[in-house]
Short mmCIF file of C-alpha atoms and ligand atoms in Angstrom, two decimals:
data_model
loop_
_atom_site.label_atom_id
_atom_site.label_comp_id
_atom_site.label_asym_id
_atom_site.label_seq_id
_atom_site.Cartn_x
_atom_site.Cartn_y
_atom_site.Cartn_z
CA MET A 1 0.00 0.00 0.00
CA LYS A 2 1.35 3.42 -0.92
CA THR A 3 1.68 5.94 1.89
CA LEU A 4 -0.76 8.75 1.21
CA ILE A 5 0.39 12.29 1.93
CA VAL A 6 -2.34 14.88 1.46
CA ALA A 7 -1.74 18.63 1.49
CA ASN A 8 -4.74 20.63 2.65
CA TRP A 9 -3.94 24.21 1.65
CA LYS A 10 -7.23 25.43 3.18
CA MET A 11 -7.98 29.04 2.04
CA ASN A 12 -4.35 29.67 1.05
CA PRO A 13 -2.27 31.04 -0.67
CA VAL A 14 -3.75 34.46 -1.40
CA ASN A 15 -3.09 34.62 -5.15
CA GLN A 16 -2.43 32.53 -8.26
CA LYS A 17 1.25 33.41 -8.41
CA GLU A 18 1.92 32.11 -4.92
CA ALA A 19 -0.19 29.02 -5.54
CA LYS A 20 1.76 28.20 -8.70
CA ASN A 21 5.11 28.85 -7.01
CA LEU A 22 4.27 26.58 -4.09
CA PHE A 23 2.95 23.85 -6.37
CA GLU A 24 5.96 23.95 -8.69
CA ALA A 25 8.42 23.87 -5.76
CA VAL A 26 6.66 20.81 -4.35
CA LYS A 27 6.58 19.18 -7.78
CA ARG A 28 10.33 19.70 -8.31
CA GLY A 29 11.08 18.35 -4.86
CA ILE A 30 8.92 15.26 -5.34
CA LYS A 31 10.66 14.47 -8.59
CA SER A 32 14.02 14.31 -6.86
CA VAL A 33 12.58 12.35 -3.90
CA LYS A 34 11.09 9.79 -6.29
CA ASN A 35 14.42 9.27 -8.00
CA THR A 36 15.93 8.14 -4.71
CA MET A 37 12.98 6.03 -3.54
CA PRO A 38 13.38 2.26 -3.37
CA ALA A 39 10.92 0.38 -5.60
CA GLY A 40 7.82 -0.71 -3.70
CA ARG A 41 8.15 2.08 -1.12
CA GLN A 42 6.08 4.58 -3.00
CA VAL A 43 4.40 7.65 -1.62
CA GLU A 44 1.25 9.08 -3.19
CA VAL A 45 1.10 12.85 -2.79
CA VAL A 46 -2.18 14.73 -3.23
CA ILE A 47 -2.46 18.52 -3.29
CA CYS A 48 -5.81 20.02 -2.26
CA PRO A 49 -5.80 23.71 -3.20
CA PRO A 50 -8.81 26.06 -3.13
CA PHE A 51 -11.21 25.44 -6.06
CA VAL A 52 -10.04 28.54 -7.94
CA TYR A 53 -6.53 27.14 -8.37
CA LEU A 54 -7.44 23.61 -9.46
CA ASN A 55 -7.25 24.26 -13.17
CA LEU A 56 -3.94 26.14 -12.93
CA LEU A 57 -1.99 23.32 -11.31
CA LYS A 58 -0.78 20.38 -13.34
CA GLY A 59 1.56 17.46 -12.84
CA LEU A 60 0.63 16.19 -9.36
CA THR A 61 -2.49 14.42 -8.12
CA LEU A 62 -5.15 16.93 -7.14
CA GLY A 63 -7.81 16.84 -4.46
CA ALA A 64 -10.60 19.27 -3.62
CA GLN A 65 -11.45 20.56 -0.16
CA ASN A 66 -15.20 20.22 -0.50
CA VAL A 67 -17.99 19.25 -2.91
CA PHE A 68 -21.77 19.48 -3.17
CA TYR A 69 -23.98 16.42 -3.28
CA LYS A 70 -26.08 17.31 -6.33
CA GLU A 71 -24.93 16.74 -9.88
CA LYS A 72 -25.88 20.14 -11.37
CA GLY A 73 -28.45 22.90 -11.25
CA ALA A 74 -29.57 25.82 -9.11
CA PHE A 75 -27.19 25.48 -6.17
CA THR A 76 -25.51 28.88 -6.02
CA GLY A 77 -21.99 28.82 -4.68
CA GLU A 78 -21.55 25.07 -4.88
CA VAL A 79 -19.27 22.82 -6.95
CA SER A 80 -20.31 19.32 -8.05
CA ALA A 81 -18.41 16.05 -8.07
CA LEU A 82 -19.01 15.91 -11.81
CA GLN A 83 -17.27 19.30 -12.24
CA LEU A 84 -14.39 18.20 -10.03
CA HIS A 85 -13.99 15.02 -12.04
CA ASP A 86 -13.86 17.15 -15.19
CA SER A 87 -11.11 19.26 -13.57
CA LYS A 88 -9.03 16.07 -13.13
CA VAL A 89 -9.55 15.94 -9.39
CA LYS A 90 -9.05 12.49 -7.85
CA TYR A 91 -9.68 12.97 -4.12
CA VAL A 92 -12.09 15.13 -2.12
CA ILE A 93 -11.76 16.08 1.55
CA ILE A 94 -15.18 15.65 3.16
CA GLY A 95 -16.31 16.33 6.71
CA HIS A 96 -13.29 18.40 7.72
CA SER A 97 -13.81 19.77 11.22
CA GLU A 98 -13.64 23.32 9.83
CA ALA A 99 -16.50 22.53 7.42
CA ARG A 100 -18.42 20.86 10.25
CA LYS A 101 -17.88 23.97 12.38
CA TYR A 102 -18.07 26.94 9.99
CA LEU A 103 -20.38 25.50 7.30
CA ASN A 104 -22.53 23.52 9.74
CA GLU A 105 -21.86 20.35 7.78
CA THR A 106 -23.84 17.50 9.35
CA ASP A 107 -23.19 13.76 9.16
CA ASP A 108 -26.23 13.46 6.90
CA VAL A 109 -24.79 15.98 4.41
CA ILE A 110 -21.36 14.35 4.64
CA ASN A 111 -22.94 11.00 3.83
CA LYS A 112 -24.63 12.47 0.72
CA LYS A 113 -21.37 14.07 -0.40
CA ILE A 114 -19.49 10.78 -0.05
CA LYS A 115 -22.11 8.99 -2.12
CA GLU A 116 -22.00 11.62 -4.85
CA CYS A 117 -18.19 11.45 -4.98
CA LEU A 118 -18.24 7.66 -5.30
CA HIS A 119 -20.81 7.98 -8.06
CA GLU A 120 -18.38 10.21 -9.99
CA LYS A 121 -15.38 7.97 -9.28
CA LEU A 122 -13.77 10.44 -6.87
CA LYS A 123 -12.11 9.17 -3.71
CA PRO A 124 -13.50 10.76 -0.53
CA ILE A 125 -11.12 11.54 2.31
CA LEU A 126 -13.54 11.39 5.22
CA CYS A 127 -12.33 13.43 8.19
CA ILE A 128 -13.45 12.40 11.65
CA GLY A 129 -12.27 13.36 15.09
CA GLU A 130 -13.29 14.44 18.55
CA THR A 131 -13.14 17.95 20.00
CA ALA A 132 -11.14 18.81 23.13
CA GLU A 133 -14.38 18.90 25.14
CA GLU A 134 -15.53 15.49 23.86
CA LYS A 135 -12.15 14.03 24.73
CA LYS A 136 -12.25 15.59 28.18
CA ILE A 137 -15.62 14.08 29.05
CA GLY A 138 -14.60 10.64 27.78
CA LYS A 139 -16.74 10.65 24.65
CA LYS A 140 -14.06 10.11 22.02
CA ALA A 141 -15.04 6.56 21.10
CA GLU A 142 -18.72 7.42 20.98
CA VAL A 143 -18.07 10.43 18.71
CA LEU A 144 -15.83 8.49 16.32
CA GLU A 145 -18.27 5.59 16.10
CA LYS A 146 -21.22 7.90 15.44
CA GLN A 147 -19.35 9.82 12.74
CA ILE A 148 -18.17 6.66 10.97
CA THR A 149 -21.56 4.96 11.17
CA GLU A 150 -23.58 7.95 9.97
CA ASP A 151 -21.09 9.18 7.37
CA LEU A 152 -20.80 5.74 5.75
CA LYS A 153 -24.49 4.83 6.00
CA GLY A 154 -25.64 2.95 2.90
CA ILE A 155 -22.14 2.67 1.44
CA VAL A 156 -21.68 -0.90 0.33
CA THR A 157 -18.70 -3.20 0.71
CA LYS A 158 -17.41 -2.85 -2.83
CA GLU A 159 -17.33 0.97 -2.60
CA ILE A 160 -15.50 1.22 0.69
CA LYS A 161 -12.06 0.53 -0.80
CA ASN A 162 -12.24 3.94 -2.49
CA ILE A 163 -12.63 5.75 0.81
CA VAL A 164 -9.82 7.09 2.97
CA ILE A 165 -10.53 7.87 6.62
CA ALA A 166 -8.55 10.72 8.14
CA TYR A 167 -8.38 10.66 11.92
CA GLU A 168 -8.08 14.31 12.85
CA PRO A 169 -8.57 15.08 16.53
CA VAL A 170 -9.99 18.60 16.33
CA TRP A 171 -7.86 19.78 19.25
CA ALA A 172 -4.69 18.79 17.38
CA ILE A 173 -5.43 20.80 14.23
CA GLY A 174 -3.61 24.10 13.70
CA PRO A 175 -0.71 25.35 15.73
CA GLY A 176 -1.77 23.24 18.69
CA ASP A 177 -0.58 20.02 20.24
CA ASN A 178 -0.18 17.08 17.93
CA CYS A 179 -1.76 13.82 19.08
CA SER A 180 0.65 11.43 20.80
CA ILE A 181 1.72 8.35 18.89
CA ASP A 182 0.08 6.01 21.45
CA GLU A 183 -3.21 7.85 21.34
CA THR A 184 -3.18 7.99 17.54
CA MET A 185 -2.46 4.28 17.39
CA SER A 186 -5.36 3.45 19.71
CA SER A 187 -7.74 5.72 17.78
CA ILE A 188 -6.73 4.12 14.47
CA LEU A 189 -7.29 0.66 15.96
CA PHE A 190 -10.66 1.77 17.24
CA ILE A 191 -11.61 3.10 13.79
CA ARG A 192 -10.66 -0.26 12.26
CA LYS A 193 -12.77 -2.00 14.92
CA VAL A 194 -15.82 0.06 13.96
CA ILE A 195 -15.21 -0.67 10.27
CA PHE A 196 -14.97 -4.37 11.13
CA LYS A 197 -18.34 -4.15 12.89
CA LEU A 198 -19.93 -2.38 9.93
CA TYR A 199 -18.24 -4.40 7.15
CA ASN A 200 -15.77 -7.25 7.53
CA ARG A 201 -12.20 -8.20 8.48
CA ALA A 202 -10.69 -7.69 5.03
CA ILE A 203 -12.14 -4.20 4.71
CA SER A 204 -11.14 -3.22 8.21
CA ASP A 205 -7.58 -4.42 7.54
CA ASN A 206 -7.30 -2.75 4.15
CA ILE A 207 -9.10 0.57 4.43
CA ARG A 208 -6.64 3.44 4.45
CA VAL A 209 -6.64 5.34 7.73
CA ILE A 210 -4.44 8.43 7.81
CA TYR A 211 -3.64 10.92 10.58
CA GLY A 212 -3.93 14.71 10.55
CA GLY A 213 -3.18 17.34 13.19
CA SER A 214 -0.02 19.47 13.49
CA VAL A 215 2.09 17.11 11.40
CA ASP A 216 5.54 18.43 10.52
CA GLY A 217 8.83 17.19 9.17
CA ASP A 218 9.97 16.03 12.61
CA ASN A 219 6.94 14.03 13.76
CA ALA A 220 5.61 12.72 10.40
CA ASN A 221 7.51 9.45 10.23
CA SER A 222 6.42 8.29 13.70
CA TYR A 223 2.77 8.35 12.71
CA ILE A 224 3.50 6.01 9.82
CA LYS A 225 6.08 3.82 11.49
CA ASN A 226 4.80 3.65 15.05
CA ALA A 227 1.12 4.63 15.07
CA GLY A 228 0.04 2.54 12.10
CA ALA A 229 -1.22 5.43 9.97
CA ASN A 230 -1.35 4.73 6.22
CA GLY A 231 -0.64 8.36 5.50
CA LEU A 232 -0.98 11.94 6.67
CA LEU A 233 -3.26 14.91 6.12
CA VAL A 234 -1.13 18.01 6.40
CA GLY A 235 -2.47 21.55 6.82
CA GLY A 236 -0.11 24.31 7.93
CA ALA A 237 3.12 22.52 7.03
CA SER A 238 1.93 21.93 3.46
CA LEU A 239 2.12 25.66 2.78
CA HIS A 240 5.91 25.61 3.07
CA ALA A 241 7.43 23.61 0.24
CA GLU A 242 10.58 22.68 2.17
CA GLU A 243 8.69 21.50 5.26
CA PHE A 244 6.21 19.55 3.17
CA LEU A 245 9.04 17.90 1.22
CA LYS A 246 10.74 17.07 4.51
CA ILE A 247 7.56 15.20 5.50
CA ILE A 248 7.54 13.29 2.20
CA ARG A 249 11.25 12.45 2.48
CA SER A 250 10.87 11.34 6.08
CA VAL A 251 8.09 8.85 5.37
CA LYS A 252 9.52 7.31 2.22
C1 PEP B 1 -5.98 19.95 8.65
O1 PEP B 1 -6.51 21.05 8.58
O2 PEP B 1 -6.49 18.97 8.10
C2 PEP B 1 -4.73 19.84 9.42
C3 PEP B 1 -4.31 18.65 9.71
O3 PEP B 1 -4.13 21.01 9.74
P1 PEP B 1 -2.71 21.17 10.50
O4 PEP B 1 -1.74 20.26 9.84
O5 PEP B 1 -2.37 22.62 10.29
O6 PEP B 1 -2.94 20.82 11.91
#
C-alpha cells in the first residue's frame, strides 16, 4: 500500500502566483525524492488547493477541499463532483472539522457528499475526530463511532475501498498540540474495529486510515512507522514547500 500524503492548503495562498510557485516547488522536490525512492516504497502525494486554483496546477495528483452532493443545477456557490472530475480531481476532503464547524456540515450531508463522490469515481477523504471537550468528558469513542456509522451509512462493501478515513482530533489541528503516537495508534485501531463491525475483516484491515493534526517534518515518520497510519493529512506545514518535502522524504 502506498503511503498517502495529502496537502490541505485550506484558504491559502492568497493569489495565483503564490499558488503556482508553491505547487511547482513541491513538484520539483517530489521528482528528486522519487528518484531516490526504493521500488515498492512509493508515496502518493495529493495537493488540495482552493477550487479557484485547481485548473492552474498540473503534474501532481489533485484533491478538492469540498464538494456538493447534487450533480448540477440551481445550487448557487456550490461545486459538483461531476465538475471536479472534469477538472481532473481524484480525491475530495469531506467532513473536515472546519466545514463541520463553519459551514454547519452535518453527518447526513457528509454521507450524501461521499455517495455523490463515489458515483463520480472520486475518492473521498472522510475526516473524523473528537473535539477537546468530547475528549475531556470521555466521549471520544462514541463520537468516532457515530461519525463513521452515519457518514458511511448505505455505502456498500465494494465501494468502501475507495474511501480514505482521516483521523483528525480537532484539538490537534492548527498550531496546537499534535496527538501522541500512542493515542493515535489506539484511535486508528478503534476506527478499524468500527469498520470491522460495519463491514468485515478484510475491509477493516485494508481501508486506508491516515492521521492529521499538526504534522511536521519532525513528527511525520512516527505516525506512519509507530502509530500505524497509512498516510498523513497536512495543513499548515503543506504551505511551506521545504517543510512539506521534509515530510515526504521522512516517510519514504
Ligand atoms: C488539517 O486542517 O487537516 C490539518 C491537519 O491542519 P494542520 O496540519 O495545520 O494541523
